[in-house]
CSV table of C-alpha atoms in Angstrom, one decimal:
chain,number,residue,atom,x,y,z
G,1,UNK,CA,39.0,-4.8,-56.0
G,2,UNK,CA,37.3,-7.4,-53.5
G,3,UNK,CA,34.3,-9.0,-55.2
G,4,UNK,CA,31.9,-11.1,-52.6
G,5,UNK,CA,31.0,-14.1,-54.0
G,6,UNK,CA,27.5,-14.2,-52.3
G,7,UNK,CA,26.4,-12.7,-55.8
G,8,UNK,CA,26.9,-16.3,-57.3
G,9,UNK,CA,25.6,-18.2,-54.2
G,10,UNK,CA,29.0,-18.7,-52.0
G,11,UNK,CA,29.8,-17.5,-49.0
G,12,UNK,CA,31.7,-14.7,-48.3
G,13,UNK,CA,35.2,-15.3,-47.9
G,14,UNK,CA,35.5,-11.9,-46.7
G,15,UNK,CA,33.3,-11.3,-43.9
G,16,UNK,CA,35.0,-9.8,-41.1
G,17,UNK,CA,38.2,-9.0,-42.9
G,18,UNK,CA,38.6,-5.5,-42.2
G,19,UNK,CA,35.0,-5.1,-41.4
G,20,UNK,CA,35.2,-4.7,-37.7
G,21,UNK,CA,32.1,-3.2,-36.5
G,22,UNK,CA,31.2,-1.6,-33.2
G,23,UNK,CA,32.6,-2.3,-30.0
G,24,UNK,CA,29.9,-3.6,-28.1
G,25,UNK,CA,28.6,-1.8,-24.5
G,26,UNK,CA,30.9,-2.5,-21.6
G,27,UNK,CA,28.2,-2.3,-19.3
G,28,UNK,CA,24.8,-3.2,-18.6
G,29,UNK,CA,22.6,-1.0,-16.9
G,30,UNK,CA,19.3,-2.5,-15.6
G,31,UNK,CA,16.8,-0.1,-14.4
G,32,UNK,CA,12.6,-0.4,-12.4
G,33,UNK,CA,10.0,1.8,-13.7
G,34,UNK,CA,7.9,2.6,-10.7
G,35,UNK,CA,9.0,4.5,-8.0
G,36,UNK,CA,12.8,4.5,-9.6
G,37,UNK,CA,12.5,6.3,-13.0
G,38,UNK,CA,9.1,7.5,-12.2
G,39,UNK,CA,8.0,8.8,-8.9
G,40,UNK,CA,5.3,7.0,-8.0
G,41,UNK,CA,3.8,3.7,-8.8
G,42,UNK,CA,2.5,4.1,-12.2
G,43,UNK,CA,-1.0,2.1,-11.1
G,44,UNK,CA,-1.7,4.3,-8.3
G,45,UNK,CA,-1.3,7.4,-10.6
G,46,UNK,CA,-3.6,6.2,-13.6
G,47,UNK,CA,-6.7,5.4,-10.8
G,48,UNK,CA,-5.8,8.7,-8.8
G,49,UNK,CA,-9.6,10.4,-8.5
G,50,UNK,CA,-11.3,8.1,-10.2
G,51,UNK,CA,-14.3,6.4,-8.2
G,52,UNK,CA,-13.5,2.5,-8.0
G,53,UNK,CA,-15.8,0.1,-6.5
G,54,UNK,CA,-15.0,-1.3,-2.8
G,55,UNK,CA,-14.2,-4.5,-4.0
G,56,UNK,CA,-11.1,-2.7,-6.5
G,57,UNK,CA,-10.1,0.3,-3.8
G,58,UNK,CA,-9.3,-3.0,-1.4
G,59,UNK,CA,-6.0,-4.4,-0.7
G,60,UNK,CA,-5.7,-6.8,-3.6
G,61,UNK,CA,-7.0,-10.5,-3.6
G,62,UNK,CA,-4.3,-12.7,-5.1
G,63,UNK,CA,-2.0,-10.9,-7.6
G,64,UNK,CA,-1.5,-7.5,-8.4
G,65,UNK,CA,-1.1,-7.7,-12.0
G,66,UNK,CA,-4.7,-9.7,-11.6
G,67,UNK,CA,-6.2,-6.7,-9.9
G,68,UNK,CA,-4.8,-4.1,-12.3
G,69,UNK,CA,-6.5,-6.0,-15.0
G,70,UNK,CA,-9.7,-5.6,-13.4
G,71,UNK,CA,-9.2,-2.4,-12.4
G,72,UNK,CA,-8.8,-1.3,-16.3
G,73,UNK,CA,-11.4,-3.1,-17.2
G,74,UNK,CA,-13.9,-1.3,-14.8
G,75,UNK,CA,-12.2,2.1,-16.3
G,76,UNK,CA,-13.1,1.1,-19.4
G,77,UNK,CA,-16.5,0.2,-18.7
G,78,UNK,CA,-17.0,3.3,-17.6
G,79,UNK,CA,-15.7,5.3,-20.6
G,80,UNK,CA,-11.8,5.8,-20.0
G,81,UNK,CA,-10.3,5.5,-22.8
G,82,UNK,CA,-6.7,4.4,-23.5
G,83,UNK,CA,-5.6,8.7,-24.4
G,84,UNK,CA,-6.8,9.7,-21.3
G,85,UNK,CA,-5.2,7.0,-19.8
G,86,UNK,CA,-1.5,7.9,-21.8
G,87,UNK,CA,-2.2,11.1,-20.7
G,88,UNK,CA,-2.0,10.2,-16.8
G,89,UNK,CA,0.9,8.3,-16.8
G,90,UNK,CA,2.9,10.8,-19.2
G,91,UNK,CA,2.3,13.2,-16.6
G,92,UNK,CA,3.8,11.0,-14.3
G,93,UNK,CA,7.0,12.9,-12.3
G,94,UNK,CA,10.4,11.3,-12.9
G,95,UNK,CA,12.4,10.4,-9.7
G,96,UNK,CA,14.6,13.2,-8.0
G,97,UNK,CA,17.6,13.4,-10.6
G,98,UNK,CA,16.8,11.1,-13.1
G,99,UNK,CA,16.8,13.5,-16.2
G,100,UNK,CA,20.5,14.3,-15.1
G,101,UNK,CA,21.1,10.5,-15.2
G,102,UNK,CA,19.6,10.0,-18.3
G,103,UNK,CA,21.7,13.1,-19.6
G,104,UNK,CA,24.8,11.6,-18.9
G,105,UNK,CA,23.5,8.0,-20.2
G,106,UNK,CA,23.0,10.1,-23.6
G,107,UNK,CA,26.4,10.8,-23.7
G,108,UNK,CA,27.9,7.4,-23.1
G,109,UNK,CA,25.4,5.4,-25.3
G,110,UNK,CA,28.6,3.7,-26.7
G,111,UNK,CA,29.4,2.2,-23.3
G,112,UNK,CA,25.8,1.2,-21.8
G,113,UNK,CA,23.1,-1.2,-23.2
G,114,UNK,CA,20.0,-0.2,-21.1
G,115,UNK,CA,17.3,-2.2,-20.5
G,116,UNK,CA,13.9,-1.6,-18.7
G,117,UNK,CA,12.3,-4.5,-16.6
G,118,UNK,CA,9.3,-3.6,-14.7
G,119,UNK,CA,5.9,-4.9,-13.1
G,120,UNK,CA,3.8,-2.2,-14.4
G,121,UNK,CA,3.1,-2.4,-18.0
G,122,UNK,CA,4.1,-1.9,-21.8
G,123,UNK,CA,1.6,0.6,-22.3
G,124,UNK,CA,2.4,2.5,-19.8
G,125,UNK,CA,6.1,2.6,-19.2
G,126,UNK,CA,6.2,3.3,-23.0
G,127,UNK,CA,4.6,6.5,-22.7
G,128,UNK,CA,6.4,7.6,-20.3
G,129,UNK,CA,9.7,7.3,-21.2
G,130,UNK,CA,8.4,8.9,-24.7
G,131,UNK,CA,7.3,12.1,-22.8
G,132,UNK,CA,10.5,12.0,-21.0
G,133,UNK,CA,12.7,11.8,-24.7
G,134,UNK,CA,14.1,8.5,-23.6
G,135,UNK,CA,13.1,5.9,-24.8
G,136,UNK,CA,15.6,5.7,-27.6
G,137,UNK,CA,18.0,5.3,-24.5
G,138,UNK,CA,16.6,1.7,-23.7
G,139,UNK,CA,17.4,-1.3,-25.5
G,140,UNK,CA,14.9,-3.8,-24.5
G,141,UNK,CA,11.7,-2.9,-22.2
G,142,UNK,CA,10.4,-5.9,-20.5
G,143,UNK,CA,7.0,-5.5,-18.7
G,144,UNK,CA,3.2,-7.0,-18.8
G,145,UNK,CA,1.9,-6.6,-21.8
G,146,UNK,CA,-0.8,-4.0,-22.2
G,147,UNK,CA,-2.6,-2.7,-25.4
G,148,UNK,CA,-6.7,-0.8,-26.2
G,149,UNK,CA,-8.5,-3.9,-27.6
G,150,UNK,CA,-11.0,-3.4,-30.6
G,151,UNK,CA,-13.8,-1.9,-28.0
G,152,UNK,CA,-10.7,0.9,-27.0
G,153,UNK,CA,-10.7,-1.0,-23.7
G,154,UNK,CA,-7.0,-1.1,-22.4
G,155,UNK,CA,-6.6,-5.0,-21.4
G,156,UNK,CA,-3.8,-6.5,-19.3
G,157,UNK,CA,-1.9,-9.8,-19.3
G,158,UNK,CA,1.1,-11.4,-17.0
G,159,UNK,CA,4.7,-11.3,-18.7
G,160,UNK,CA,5.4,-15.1,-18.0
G,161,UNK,CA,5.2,-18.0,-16.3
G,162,UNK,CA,7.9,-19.2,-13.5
G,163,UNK,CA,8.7,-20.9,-10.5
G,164,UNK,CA,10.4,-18.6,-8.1
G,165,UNK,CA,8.9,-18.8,-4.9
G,166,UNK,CA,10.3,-15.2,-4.4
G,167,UNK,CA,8.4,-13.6,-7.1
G,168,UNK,CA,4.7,-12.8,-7.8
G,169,UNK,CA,3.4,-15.2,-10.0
G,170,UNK,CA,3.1,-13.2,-13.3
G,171,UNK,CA,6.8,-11.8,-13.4
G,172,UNK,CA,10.5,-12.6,-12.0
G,173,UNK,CA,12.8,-10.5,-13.1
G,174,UNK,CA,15.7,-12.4,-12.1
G,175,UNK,CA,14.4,-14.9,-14.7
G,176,UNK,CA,13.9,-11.9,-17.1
G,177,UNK,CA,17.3,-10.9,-16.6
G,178,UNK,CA,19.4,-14.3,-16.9
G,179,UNK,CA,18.0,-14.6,-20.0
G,180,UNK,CA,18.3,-11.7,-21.4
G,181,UNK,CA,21.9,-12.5,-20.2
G,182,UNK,CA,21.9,-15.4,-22.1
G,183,UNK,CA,20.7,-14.5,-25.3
G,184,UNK,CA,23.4,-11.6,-25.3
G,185,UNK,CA,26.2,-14.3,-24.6
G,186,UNK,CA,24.6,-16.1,-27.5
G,187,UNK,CA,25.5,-13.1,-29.4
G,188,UNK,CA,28.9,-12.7,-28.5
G,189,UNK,CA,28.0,-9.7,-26.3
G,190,UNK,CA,29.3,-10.3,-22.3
G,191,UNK,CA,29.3,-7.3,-20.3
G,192,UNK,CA,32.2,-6.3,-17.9
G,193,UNK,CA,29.5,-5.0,-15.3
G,194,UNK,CA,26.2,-5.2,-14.6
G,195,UNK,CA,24.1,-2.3,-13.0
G,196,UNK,CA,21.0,-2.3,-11.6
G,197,UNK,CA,19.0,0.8,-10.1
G,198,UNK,CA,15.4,-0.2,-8.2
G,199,UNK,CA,13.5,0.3,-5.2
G,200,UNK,CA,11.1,-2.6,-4.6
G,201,UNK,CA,10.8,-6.0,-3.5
G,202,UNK,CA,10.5,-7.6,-6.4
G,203,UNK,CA,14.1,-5.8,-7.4
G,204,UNK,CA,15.9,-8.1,-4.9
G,205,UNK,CA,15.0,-11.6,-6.3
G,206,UNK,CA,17.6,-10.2,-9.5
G,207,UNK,CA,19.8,-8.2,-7.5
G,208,UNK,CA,20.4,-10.9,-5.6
G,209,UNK,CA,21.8,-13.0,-8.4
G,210,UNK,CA,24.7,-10.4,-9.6
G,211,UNK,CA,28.6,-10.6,-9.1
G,212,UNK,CA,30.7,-9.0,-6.8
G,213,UNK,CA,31.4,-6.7,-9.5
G,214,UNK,CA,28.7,-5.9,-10.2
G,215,UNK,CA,26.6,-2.7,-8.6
G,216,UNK,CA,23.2,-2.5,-7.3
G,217,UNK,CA,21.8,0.8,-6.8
G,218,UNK,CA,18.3,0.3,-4.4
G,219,UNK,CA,16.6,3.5,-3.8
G,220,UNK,CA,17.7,4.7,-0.3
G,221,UNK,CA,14.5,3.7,2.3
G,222,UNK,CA,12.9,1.5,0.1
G,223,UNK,CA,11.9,-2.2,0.4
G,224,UNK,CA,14.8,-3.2,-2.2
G,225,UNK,CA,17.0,-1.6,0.0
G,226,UNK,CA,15.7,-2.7,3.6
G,227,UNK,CA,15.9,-6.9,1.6
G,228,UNK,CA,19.4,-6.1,1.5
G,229,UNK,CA,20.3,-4.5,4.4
G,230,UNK,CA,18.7,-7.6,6.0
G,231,UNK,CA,20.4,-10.1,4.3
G,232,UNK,CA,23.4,-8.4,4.7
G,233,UNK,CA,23.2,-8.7,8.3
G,234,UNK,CA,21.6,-12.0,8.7
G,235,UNK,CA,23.8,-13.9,6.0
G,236,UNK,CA,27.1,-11.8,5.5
G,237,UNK,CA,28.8,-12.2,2.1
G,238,UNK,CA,25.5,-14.1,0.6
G,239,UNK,CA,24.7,-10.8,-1.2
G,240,UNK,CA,27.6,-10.3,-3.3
G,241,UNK,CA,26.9,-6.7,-5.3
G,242,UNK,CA,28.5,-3.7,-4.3
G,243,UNK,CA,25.5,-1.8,-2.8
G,244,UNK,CA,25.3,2.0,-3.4
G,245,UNK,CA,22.3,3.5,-1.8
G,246,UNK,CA,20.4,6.7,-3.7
G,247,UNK,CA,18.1,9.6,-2.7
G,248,UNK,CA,18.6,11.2,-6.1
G,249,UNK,CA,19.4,9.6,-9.6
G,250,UNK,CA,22.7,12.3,-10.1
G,251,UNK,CA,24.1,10.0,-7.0
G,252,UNK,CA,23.7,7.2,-9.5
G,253,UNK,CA,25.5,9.7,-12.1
G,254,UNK,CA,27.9,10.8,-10.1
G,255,UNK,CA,29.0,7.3,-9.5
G,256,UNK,CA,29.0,6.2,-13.3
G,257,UNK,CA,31.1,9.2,-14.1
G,258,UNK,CA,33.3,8.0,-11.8
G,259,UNK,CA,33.9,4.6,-12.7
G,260,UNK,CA,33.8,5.8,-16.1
G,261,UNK,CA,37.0,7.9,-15.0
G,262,UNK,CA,38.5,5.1,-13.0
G,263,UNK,CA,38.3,2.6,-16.6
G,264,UNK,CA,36.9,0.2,-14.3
């Protein structure tokens, strides 16, 4: 019989000798919260018939994720409390199809590593995808931190710090996503795709940086979509994902399923 002889302080002459663990995901799929797993932007829902100010119901000064923090501050102020405020965004719709998608993601869990990267924030998209029964489904979420201090006022603070002139100042997910990237290399984990599904703007910046094997799924109509139509016609071959348009989340299933058939 083996005997390991970390018991007596040595390494283990053993480790990985017949050991082998899981295979790790092949793929990795990358999805938006707002307006891509969720039907709506997530801020718009939470304020929905609540009486702001005119300086907080106008178009933003400087950055969204500043106004939003504002904005929750003045709903605290005036008695909203972080339950009521879980309550609004659990009630949230999901996107046209996404509980399919998610279905099928259930099923393949030893194929994809999922990971959540959004401009909206942690308390939020965590409720969400609780009510929805899928946040067990997502490895990572990355999004502005947001948590009820000790008054039971929900406060709000930027992700990080970058310099992509792209990006809004608080958040660029392709930074987010390069090193998440990179600290999964670091763990002997490369993926043999990478998938993205978003619908705004600020989805482009990352999109931008995949492979040619890689797929981007922009939600069809949407500004993600639109950046890359335009690139594509103003720079050809700059934009090097394959592009695969949706109207409904079971297009994005129906294409997994059939990769997934193809091996590829």
């Amino acid at each position: 019989m083996r005997r390991c002889c970390q018991g007596v302080g040595l390494p283990c002459l053993f480790k990985g000798v017949g050991m082998a663990g899981p295979r790790p995901p092949r793929f990795l799929l990358v999805f938006d919260f707002d307006e891509t797993i969720v039907d709506e932007n997530s801020d718009d829902s939470v304020v929905r018939g609540r009486a702001l100010p005119e300086q907080l119901r106008q178009s933003p000064q400087g950055g969204y994720n500043e106004h939003m923090r504002r904005v929750l501050a003045f709903l605290g102020e005036q008695g909203v409390r972080p339950a009521e405020l879980r309550a609004a965004y659990e009630s949230i719709p999901l996107a046209p199809g996404m509980a399919e998608l998610f279905q099928l993601l259930s099923k393949h869990q030893e194929l994809f590593e999922l990971v959540l990267i959004s401009d909206a924030n942690t308390f939020g998209v965590e409720a969400k995808l609780r009510a929805a029964g899928a946040r067990s489904l997502f490895r990572k979420v990355f999004s502005n931190p947001a948590s009820p201090d000790r008054r039971g006022v929900l406060t709000l603070g930027p992700y990080h710090s970058h310099k992509c002139l792209r990006c809004p100042a608080n958040m660029c997910k392709a930074k987010i996503l390069a090193e998440y990237l990179a600290e999964r290399a670091r763990e002997d984990v490369e993926f043999q795709r990478v998938l993205y599904v978003g619908d705004g703007a600020n989805d482009f910046c990352p999109a931008g940086t995949l492979r040619a094997a890689d797929v981007v799924f922009p939600r069809k109509g949407y500004p993600m979509h639109r950046l890359i139509q335009e690139c594509q016609e103003k720079q050809p071959g700059v934009f090097q994902a394959t592009v695969v348009p949706w109207e409904s989340a079971v297009e994005v299933a129906r294409y997994l399923q059939e990769m997934l058939r193809k091996k590829c």
